[in-house]
Amino acid sequence: MWGKWFTSNNKRNTNFNDSQLESSRMPGHVAIIMDGNGRWAQKRGLPRTFGHRAGVEALRNIVKTATTIGIKVLTVYAFSTENWKRPAAEVELLMRLFSEYLDSEIDELDSKGVQIRFIGGIDELSESLQAKIVLATDRTANNNKLVLNIAVNYGGRAEVIRAVRKITQQVIDEKLTIAEITESSISEHLYTNDLPDPDLVIRTSGDLRLSNFLLWQSAYAELWFTDSNWPDFKAEHLIKAIADFQKRDRRFGGLKNPK
Ligand code: FPP
């Protein structure tokens, strides 16, 4: 089958072969560490900002592909709690790109059934960006084709600390006993509390690490790496990652054929 994505004037603008995918073994939740925007730009003798702009284009394309091939949850790492250490101009540009993305994509995403969410310390972002996030999340809250989680000011450790604080407060308030603290109670206090854990975590640009992304949720995720920089990541890469995922033997700590 040839995947199709129609623009409003009905012209196909994405074309890829997803025949190698088994529809019964699709990962429900795919998470992506979109790395290598800076290197993509440097390779071309361009300022890093160009890499980030090209990264937005890659994201647009991958979100479309995800809706077309039937992924239900896509989480993308757009800005980590550590990214504040970057030069102020780069941080400002990234924040502007998030805002512009919401302005320019909201109609299209909404019409395609995408539910937009943000995960991370959103209350530390500018008021204007927070306002746009609230508008976009409210407007798309009932969409159910794809949940798009955009991780901004996100850190896996900070997320676990936040959960531990909430749980501790419940214990202090005598709403929970210490014995009642389980894996589920931690999961329930994460940003992703109503979503399945990621099945597949993809990282672009050659580095082989998680960099504080979905640490709790990725305990049993399959990891897939590519040397391609994020702006070069196309539908074919996503399809290859999923095809490789479908060949993996997932045992979740158990045995394949217990005797
Ligand atoms: C990592 O590349 C990328 C980021 C820190 C930003 C990710 C942002 C985008 C893809 C664009 C905007 C996203 C949205 C949601 C609209 P890097 O800068 O660390 O690259 P490098 O490792 O090569 O320097």
Short mmCIF file of N, CA and C in Angstrom, two decimals, residues 9-102:
data_model
loop_
_atom_site.label_atom_id
_atom_site.label_comp_id
_atom_site.label_asym_id
_atom_site.label_seq_id
_atom_site.Cartn_x
_atom_site.Cartn_y
_atom_site.Cartn_z
N ASN A 9 -5.96 21.07 -0.94
CA ASN A 9 -6.38 21.09 -2.34
C ASN A 9 -6.25 19.71 -2.99
N ASN A 10 -6.13 18.70 -2.12
CA ASN A 10 -6.21 17.32 -2.55
C ASN A 10 -5.03 16.82 -3.38
N LYS A 11 -3.91 17.49 -3.28
CA LYS A 11 -2.72 16.99 -3.99
C LYS A 11 -1.89 16.16 -3.01
N ARG A 12 -1.39 15.04 -3.47
CA ARG A 12 -0.58 14.23 -2.58
C ARG A 12 0.78 14.89 -2.42
N ASN A 13 1.20 15.14 -1.15
CA ASN A 13 2.50 15.77 -0.99
C ASN A 13 3.47 14.91 -0.18
N THR A 14 3.04 13.73 0.20
CA THR A 14 3.97 12.80 0.82
C THR A 14 3.70 11.44 0.20
N ASN A 15 4.76 10.75 -0.12
CA ASN A 15 4.58 9.49 -0.81
C ASN A 15 5.64 8.53 -0.30
N PHE A 16 5.22 7.42 0.25
CA PHE A 16 6.19 6.48 0.78
C PHE A 16 5.60 5.09 0.74
N ASN A 17 6.50 4.12 0.76
CA ASN A 17 6.05 2.75 0.67
C ASN A 17 6.05 2.13 2.06
N ASP A 18 4.87 1.88 2.61
CA ASP A 18 4.82 1.28 3.94
C ASP A 18 4.37 -0.19 3.87
N SER A 19 4.57 -0.80 2.69
CA SER A 19 4.10 -2.18 2.52
C SER A 19 4.87 -3.16 3.40
N GLN A 20 6.06 -2.76 3.86
CA GLN A 20 6.84 -3.67 4.70
C GLN A 20 6.32 -3.71 6.14
N LEU A 21 5.31 -2.89 6.46
CA LEU A 21 4.80 -2.87 7.84
C LEU A 21 3.65 -3.84 8.04
N GLU A 22 3.64 -4.47 9.20
CA GLU A 22 2.53 -5.36 9.56
C GLU A 22 1.55 -4.56 10.40
N SER A 23 0.34 -4.37 9.91
CA SER A 23 -0.58 -3.48 10.63
C SER A 23 -0.94 -4.01 12.02
N SER A 24 -0.83 -5.34 12.22
CA SER A 24 -1.19 -5.90 13.53
C SER A 24 -0.08 -5.68 14.57
N ARG A 25 1.12 -5.27 14.13
CA ARG A 25 2.22 -5.11 15.09
C ARG A 25 2.76 -3.68 15.10
N MET A 26 1.87 -2.72 14.90
CA MET A 26 2.31 -1.33 14.92
C MET A 26 2.62 -0.91 16.36
N PRO A 27 3.69 -0.16 16.56
CA PRO A 27 3.92 0.40 17.90
C PRO A 27 2.83 1.43 18.19
N GLY A 28 2.19 1.32 19.34
CA GLY A 28 1.13 2.28 19.66
C GLY A 28 1.72 3.65 19.94
N HIS A 29 2.86 3.65 20.62
CA HIS A 29 3.47 4.91 21.05
C HIS A 29 4.92 4.95 20.55
N VAL A 30 5.21 5.93 19.73
CA VAL A 30 6.58 6.15 19.23
C VAL A 30 7.08 7.46 19.83
N ALA A 31 8.30 7.43 20.35
CA ALA A 31 8.88 8.65 20.93
C ALA A 31 10.18 8.96 20.18
N ILE A 32 10.40 10.24 19.92
CA ILE A 32 11.58 10.60 19.09
C ILE A 32 12.43 11.68 19.76
N ILE A 33 13.72 11.40 19.85
CA ILE A 33 14.70 12.42 20.26
C ILE A 33 15.21 13.04 18.97
N MET A 34 14.75 14.26 18.70
CA MET A 34 15.02 14.92 17.41
C MET A 34 16.37 15.63 17.51
N ASP A 35 17.45 14.87 17.32
CA ASP A 35 18.78 15.45 17.54
C ASP A 35 19.47 15.75 16.21
N GLY A 36 20.37 16.72 16.24
CA GLY A 36 21.26 16.96 15.09
C GLY A 36 20.88 18.15 14.22
N ASN A 37 20.01 19.01 14.71
CA ASN A 37 19.67 20.21 13.91
C ASN A 37 20.92 21.07 13.69
N GLY A 38 21.69 21.23 14.78
CA GLY A 38 22.89 22.08 14.70
C GLY A 38 23.89 21.50 13.72
N ARG A 39 24.13 20.18 13.83
CA ARG A 39 25.11 19.54 12.93
C ARG A 39 24.64 19.60 11.47
N TRP A 40 23.35 19.46 11.26
CA TRP A 40 22.79 19.56 9.90
C TRP A 40 23.14 20.91 9.31
N ALA A 41 22.98 21.97 10.11
CA ALA A 41 23.26 23.33 9.62
C ALA A 41 24.76 23.52 9.41
N GLN A 42 25.55 23.07 10.41
CA GLN A 42 27.00 23.26 10.31
C GLN A 42 27.58 22.60 9.07
N LYS A 43 27.05 21.40 8.75
CA LYS A 43 27.54 20.68 7.56
C LYS A 43 27.33 21.50 6.29
N ARG A 44 26.33 22.38 6.33
CA ARG A 44 26.01 23.21 5.16
C ARG A 44 26.56 24.62 5.27
N GLY A 45 27.35 24.86 6.32
CA GLY A 45 27.92 26.19 6.52
C GLY A 45 26.86 27.22 6.90
N LEU A 46 25.79 26.75 7.52
CA LEU A 46 24.69 27.66 7.88
C LEU A 46 24.65 27.85 9.40
N PRO A 47 24.05 28.95 9.86
CA PRO A 47 23.87 29.10 11.31
C PRO A 47 22.94 28.02 11.86
N ARG A 48 23.08 27.70 13.15
CA ARG A 48 22.29 26.64 13.77
C ARG A 48 20.79 26.88 13.63
N THR A 49 20.40 28.17 13.59
CA THR A 49 18.98 28.49 13.48
C THR A 49 18.34 27.84 12.25
N PHE A 50 19.12 27.76 11.17
CA PHE A 50 18.58 27.12 9.96
C PHE A 50 18.27 25.65 10.22
N GLY A 51 19.12 25.04 11.04
CA GLY A 51 18.90 23.63 11.38
C GLY A 51 17.60 23.45 12.13
N HIS A 52 17.33 24.36 13.05
CA HIS A 52 16.08 24.24 13.83
C HIS A 52 14.87 24.47 12.93
N ARG A 53 15.00 25.44 12.01
CA ARG A 53 13.86 25.67 11.09
C ARG A 53 13.63 24.44 10.21
N ALA A 54 14.72 23.85 9.75
CA ALA A 54 14.58 22.63 8.95
C ALA A 54 14.01 21.50 9.81
N GLY A 55 14.31 21.55 11.11
CA GLY A 55 13.79 20.54 12.03
C GLY A 55 12.27 20.63 12.16
N VAL A 56 11.74 21.84 12.10
CA VAL A 56 10.28 22.01 12.17
C VAL A 56 9.64 21.35 10.95
N GLU A 57 10.26 21.52 9.81
CA GLU A 57 9.75 20.93 8.56
C GLU A 57 9.73 19.39 8.67
N ALA A 58 10.81 18.86 9.22
CA ALA A 58 10.88 17.39 9.39
C ALA A 58 9.77 16.93 10.33
N LEU A 59 9.52 17.71 11.37
CA LEU A 59 8.46 17.32 12.32
C LEU A 59 7.09 17.32 11.64
N ARG A 60 6.84 18.37 10.86
CA ARG A 60 5.56 18.43 10.12
C ARG A 60 5.34 17.15 9.32
N ASN A 61 6.38 16.78 8.60
CA ASN A 61 6.31 15.62 7.74
C ASN A 61 6.08 14.32 8.53
N ILE A 62 6.78 14.21 9.66
CA ILE A 62 6.68 12.96 10.44
C ILE A 62 5.31 12.86 11.13
N VAL A 63 4.77 13.99 11.55
CA VAL A 63 3.43 13.94 12.16
C VAL A 63 2.42 13.46 11.13
N LYS A 64 2.55 13.98 9.91
CA LYS A 64 1.63 13.54 8.84
C LYS A 64 1.78 12.05 8.59
N THR A 65 3.03 11.61 8.51
CA THR A 65 3.27 10.18 8.27
C THR A 65 2.68 9.35 9.40
N ALA A 66 2.87 9.80 10.64
CA ALA A 66 2.38 9.04 11.79
C ALA A 66 0.87 8.87 11.72
N THR A 67 0.15 9.92 11.33
CA THR A 67 -1.32 9.79 11.25
C THR A 67 -1.68 8.83 10.12
N THR A 68 -0.91 8.87 9.05
CA THR A 68 -1.24 8.04 7.88
C THR A 68 -1.04 6.55 8.15
N ILE A 69 0.04 6.22 8.88
CA ILE A 69 0.33 4.79 9.07
C ILE A 69 -0.31 4.22 10.33
N GLY A 70 -0.99 5.07 11.10
CA GLY A 70 -1.78 4.52 12.21
C GLY A 70 -1.10 4.47 13.56
N ILE A 71 -0.08 5.32 13.77
CA ILE A 71 0.49 5.43 15.12
C ILE A 71 -0.52 6.20 15.97
N LYS A 72 -0.70 5.78 17.22
CA LYS A 72 -1.72 6.44 18.05
C LYS A 72 -1.13 7.54 18.94
N VAL A 73 0.14 7.37 19.35
CA VAL A 73 0.78 8.40 20.20
C VAL A 73 2.19 8.66 19.67
N LEU A 74 2.50 9.94 19.49
CA LEU A 74 3.85 10.33 19.05
C LEU A 74 4.35 11.38 20.04
N THR A 75 5.47 11.09 20.69
CA THR A 75 6.05 12.06 21.63
C THR A 75 7.38 12.54 21.08
N VAL A 76 7.56 13.84 20.99
CA VAL A 76 8.81 14.37 20.44
C VAL A 76 9.49 15.26 21.49
N TYR A 77 10.82 15.12 21.55
CA TYR A 77 11.62 15.86 22.53
C TYR A 77 12.06 17.16 21.86
N ALA A 78 11.43 18.26 22.22
CA ALA A 78 11.70 19.52 21.54
C ALA A 78 12.63 20.44 22.33
N PHE A 79 12.60 20.31 23.67
CA PHE A 79 13.43 21.21 24.49
C PHE A 79 13.54 20.59 25.87
N SER A 80 14.78 20.30 26.28
CA SER A 80 14.96 19.62 27.57
C SER A 80 15.17 20.65 28.68
N THR A 81 15.08 20.17 29.93
CA THR A 81 15.34 21.06 31.08
C THR A 81 16.79 21.56 31.02
N GLU A 82 17.65 20.84 30.32
CA GLU A 82 19.07 21.24 30.21
C GLU A 82 19.30 22.23 29.06
N ASN A 83 18.35 22.32 28.14
CA ASN A 83 18.55 23.19 26.97
C ASN A 83 18.56 24.69 27.30
N TRP A 84 18.14 25.05 28.52
CA TRP A 84 18.22 26.47 28.92
C TRP A 84 19.66 26.96 28.95
N LYS A 85 20.62 26.00 29.02
CA LYS A 85 22.05 26.39 29.08
C LYS A 85 22.55 26.90 27.74
N ARG A 86 21.76 26.77 26.68
CA ARG A 86 22.20 27.24 25.36
C ARG A 86 22.19 28.77 25.29
N PRO A 87 22.88 29.35 24.30
CA PRO A 87 22.87 30.81 24.20
C PRO A 87 21.43 31.34 24.15
N ALA A 88 21.24 32.52 24.77
CA ALA A 88 19.88 33.08 24.89
C ALA A 88 19.21 33.20 23.52
N ALA A 89 19.99 33.58 22.49
CA ALA A 89 19.38 33.78 21.17
C ALA A 89 18.83 32.46 20.62
N GLU A 90 19.54 31.36 20.90
CA GLU A 90 19.05 30.06 20.40
C GLU A 90 17.80 29.63 21.16
N VAL A 91 17.80 29.87 22.47
CA VAL A 91 16.61 29.52 23.27
C VAL A 91 15.42 30.33 22.77
N GLU A 92 15.66 31.62 22.54
CA GLU A 92 14.58 32.49 22.06
C GLU A 92 14.02 32.00 20.72
N LEU A 93 14.94 31.63 19.84
CA LEU A 93 14.49 31.16 18.52
C LEU A 93 13.65 29.89 18.67
N LEU A 94 14.11 28.97 19.52
CA LEU A 94 13.34 27.72 19.68
C LEU A 94 11.94 28.02 20.22
N MET A 95 11.87 28.93 21.19
CA MET A 95 10.56 29.27 21.75
C MET A 95 9.66 29.89 20.67
N ARG A 96 10.30 30.72 19.82
CA ARG A 96 9.52 31.34 18.74
C ARG A 96 9.02 30.27 17.76
N LEU A 97 9.88 29.28 17.50
CA LEU A 97 9.47 28.21 16.57
C LEU A 97 8.30 27.41 17.14
N PHE A 98 8.31 27.17 18.44
CA PHE A 98 7.19 26.41 19.04
C PHE A 98 5.89 27.21 18.85
N SER A 99 6.01 28.50 19.09
CA SER A 99 4.85 29.37 18.97
C SER A 99 4.36 29.43 17.51
N GLU A 100 5.30 29.60 16.58
CA GLU A 100 4.93 29.67 15.15
C GLU A 100 4.34 28.34 14.68
N TYR A 101 4.88 27.26 15.22
CA TYR A 101 4.37 25.94 14.84
C TYR A 101 2.89 25.83 15.21
N LEU A 102 2.56 26.29 16.41
CA LEU A 102 1.16 26.22 16.84
C LEU A 102 0.29 27.10 15.94
#
